[in-house]
Amino acid sequence: MKLILVRHGQTQANLAQEFVGWSQSSLTDQGYYQARQVALGIQNPPDRIVASDLDRTLTTAQVVCSTNQWSHIPVETMSEFREIHFGSWEGQTARQIQSQDPIQWQAYLDHPLDFTFPQGESLQMVKARVQRGLRTLDQELGRQEVVLLVSHLGVLRVIQDWLAPEVGDRFWDYTFPQGTFKVLDLANRHGEF
């Protein structure tokens, strides 16, 4: 299986520098532009197009499809590829959280990989969820099929981290700017999701 990983375009919440996981946030004009640029960079149509079930990824996928005239390929949604759930921190900026919840904020800064967001998820929960989604795709597809997956920074980092376990804990080192894509060929990988 080949994955074309796409990060959704810029959103209103991104501009406001808000923690936005499971909340909805619309693409900005720049976000639409980024989605069109992604489309121009992908030459061949994939076998499947999958997005998280949040508007920003679904809209990005739809823009890619319409730009490339891939109306014959339906955009499927899978909740397994949602961003991390920031719980009670959803829709707030770092400054607001630090002011309202300084103890939890410091715990997050001290141990971000082990932190569970108040009324939300931990990174381990996200990893398990993403793994389920990848396993589902892997079971449904052949080794040579191509999936365009539109998702979120946290999810894309989880996938990249999973694919390179030998380099140690590099989760925060993986960059994936909004409205960009990377191609990963998993046909020759060893092991299961």
Coordinates of C-alpha atoms in Angstrom, one line a residue:
M1 CA 0.0 0.0 0.0
K2 CA 1.2 3.5 -0.8
L3 CA 0.0 6.3 1.3
I4 CA -0.2 9.9 0.1
L5 CA -0.4 11.8 3.4
V6 CA -2.0 15.2 3.2
R7 CA -2.3 17.7 6.0
H8 CA -5.4 19.8 5.7
G9 CA -5.2 23.5 4.7
Q10 CA -5.0 26.4 7.1
T11 CA -8.1 27.0 9.2
Q12 CA -9.6 29.9 11.2
A13 CA -8.5 28.2 14.4
N14 CA -4.9 27.8 13.1
L15 CA -4.9 31.6 12.5
A16 CA -6.1 32.2 16.0
Q17 CA -3.5 29.8 17.4
E18 CA -6.2 27.8 19.1
F19 CA -6.0 24.2 20.2
V20 CA -8.4 22.5 17.8
G21 CA -8.8 18.8 17.8
W22 CA -12.3 17.4 17.4
S23 CA -13.8 20.9 17.1
Q24 CA -14.8 22.1 13.6
S25 CA -12.9 25.0 12.0
S26 CA -13.4 26.2 8.4
L27 CA -10.6 26.6 5.9
T28 CA -9.3 30.1 5.3
D29 CA -8.8 31.4 1.7
Q30 CA -5.2 30.4 2.2
G31 CA -6.3 26.9 3.2
Y32 CA -8.3 26.5 0.0
Y33 CA -5.2 27.7 -2.0
Q34 CA -3.0 25.2 -0.2
A35 CA -5.5 22.4 -1.0
R36 CA -5.4 23.4 -4.7
Q37 CA -1.6 23.4 -4.6
V38 CA -1.6 19.9 -3.1
A39 CA -3.8 18.8 -5.9
L40 CA -1.4 20.2 -8.5
G41 CA 1.4 18.2 -7.0
I42 CA -0.3 14.9 -7.2
Q43 CA -0.2 13.6 -10.8
N44 CA -2.1 10.3 -10.7
P45 CA -5.4 9.5 -9.1
P46 CA -5.3 7.3 -6.1
D47 CA -7.4 4.1 -5.7
R48 CA -9.1 5.5 -2.6
I49 CA -9.4 8.9 -0.9
V50 CA -9.8 8.9 2.9
A51 CA -10.2 11.9 5.2
S52 CA -11.0 12.2 8.9
D53 CA -14.6 13.0 9.6
L54 CA -13.9 16.6 10.4
D55 CA -14.8 19.4 8.0
R56 CA -11.3 20.8 7.5
T57 CA -10.0 17.5 6.2
L58 CA -13.1 16.6 4.2
T59 CA -13.1 20.1 2.5
T60 CA -9.4 19.7 1.7
A61 CA -10.0 16.3 0.1
Q62 CA -12.9 17.7 -1.8
V63 CA -10.9 20.6 -3.2
V64 CA -8.1 18.1 -4.2
C65 CA -10.7 16.0 -6.0
S66 CA -12.4 18.9 -7.8
T67 CA -9.1 20.5 -8.8
N68 CA -7.9 17.2 -10.3
Q69 CA -11.3 16.2 -11.8
W70 CA -11.5 13.0 -9.7
S71 CA -15.3 13.1 -9.2
H72 CA -15.3 9.4 -9.9
I73 CA -13.4 8.7 -6.6
P74 CA -15.6 9.1 -3.5
V75 CA -14.1 10.7 -0.4
E76 CA -14.5 8.3 2.5
T77 CA -14.4 9.4 6.1
M78 CA -12.8 7.5 9.0
S79 CA -13.0 8.9 12.5
E80 CA -9.8 6.9 13.3
F81 CA -7.9 9.7 11.6
R82 CA -9.2 12.6 13.7
E83 CA -6.8 14.9 15.4
I84 CA -6.1 14.4 19.1
H85 CA -9.1 15.4 21.3
F86 CA -7.9 18.3 23.4
G87 CA -10.8 18.0 25.7
S88 CA -11.5 21.1 27.8
W89 CA -8.6 22.9 26.1
E90 CA -10.4 22.9 22.7
G91 CA -10.8 26.3 21.2
Q92 CA -8.4 28.0 23.6
T93 CA -4.9 29.5 23.0
A94 CA -1.8 28.4 24.9
R95 CA -1.9 31.7 26.8
Q96 CA -5.5 31.2 27.9
I97 CA -4.8 27.6 29.0
Q98 CA -1.7 28.7 30.9
S99 CA -3.7 31.4 32.7
Q100 CA -6.7 29.2 33.5
D101 CA -5.0 25.9 34.2
P102 CA -1.3 26.5 35.0
I103 CA -0.7 23.2 36.8
Q104 CA -2.0 21.1 33.9
W105 CA -0.2 23.3 31.4
Q106 CA 3.1 22.7 33.2
A107 CA 2.4 19.0 33.3
Y108 CA 1.8 19.1 29.5
L109 CA 5.1 21.0 29.0
D110 CA 7.0 18.6 31.2
H111 CA 5.7 15.4 29.8
P112 CA 3.8 16.0 26.5
L113 CA 4.1 12.4 25.3
D114 CA 2.5 11.0 28.5
F115 CA -0.1 13.8 29.0
T116 CA -3.8 13.2 28.8
F117 CA -5.7 16.3 27.9
P118 CA -8.4 17.2 30.5
Q119 CA -11.6 15.5 29.3
G120 CA -9.7 14.5 26.2
E121 CA -7.2 12.0 24.9
S122 CA -3.6 11.0 25.5
L123 CA -1.1 10.4 22.7
Q124 CA -1.3 6.7 23.4
M125 CA -5.0 6.7 22.8
V126 CA -4.5 8.5 19.5
K127 CA -1.8 6.0 18.5
A128 CA -4.2 3.1 19.1
R129 CA -7.0 4.7 17.2
V130 CA -4.7 5.5 14.2
Q131 CA -3.3 2.0 14.2
R132 CA -6.9 0.6 14.0
G133 CA -7.5 2.8 11.0
L134 CA -4.3 1.8 9.2
R135 CA -5.0 -1.9 10.0
T136 CA -8.5 -1.5 8.4
L137 CA -7.1 0.1 5.2
D138 CA -4.3 -2.5 5.1
Q139 CA -6.8 -5.4 5.3
E140 CA -9.1 -3.8 2.6
L141 CA -6.3 -3.0 0.1
G142 CA -3.7 -4.7 -1.9
R143 CA 0.0 -4.0 -1.6
Q144 CA 0.1 -1.9 -4.8
E145 CA -2.9 0.2 -4.1
V146 CA -2.6 3.9 -3.4
V147 CA -4.6 5.8 -0.7
L148 CA -4.7 9.5 -0.4
L149 CA -5.2 10.2 3.3
V150 CA -6.1 13.7 4.4
S151 CA -5.6 14.2 8.1
H152 CA -4.1 16.3 10.9
L153 CA -0.7 17.1 12.2
G154 CA -0.9 14.9 15.3
V155 CA -2.1 11.9 13.3
L156 CA 0.5 12.4 10.5
R157 CA 3.2 12.6 13.2
V158 CA 1.9 9.3 14.7
I159 CA 2.1 7.6 11.3
Q160 CA 5.6 8.9 10.6
D161 CA 6.7 7.9 14.1
W162 CA 5.3 4.4 13.7
L163 CA 7.2 4.0 10.4
A164 CA 10.5 4.8 11.9
P165 CA 10.7 3.2 15.4
E166 CA 14.4 2.6 15.1
V167 CA 15.2 6.3 15.4
G168 CA 13.7 6.6 18.8
D169 CA 11.2 9.2 20.1
R170 CA 11.1 11.8 17.3
F171 CA 7.4 12.6 17.5
W172 CA 7.9 16.4 17.9
D173 CA 10.6 16.5 15.2
Y174 CA 8.3 15.5 12.3
T175 CA 7.2 18.6 10.5
F176 CA 4.2 18.7 8.2
P177 CA 3.2 22.2 7.1
Q178 CA -0.5 22.8 6.4
G179 CA -1.5 22.1 2.9
T180 CA 1.4 19.8 2.0
F181 CA 1.8 16.1 1.2
K182 CA 4.3 13.2 1.6
V183 CA 4.3 9.9 -0.2
L184 CA 5.1 6.7 1.8
D185 CA 5.5 3.4 0.1
L186 CA 4.5 0.6 2.6
A187 CA 4.5 -2.3 0.1
N188 CA 7.8 -3.7 1.4
R189 CA 7.3 -2.9 5.1
H190 CA 7.8 -5.7 7.7
G191 CA 5.3 -6.3 10.4
E192 CA 1.6 -5.5 10.9
F193 CA -0.2 -2.3 11.9

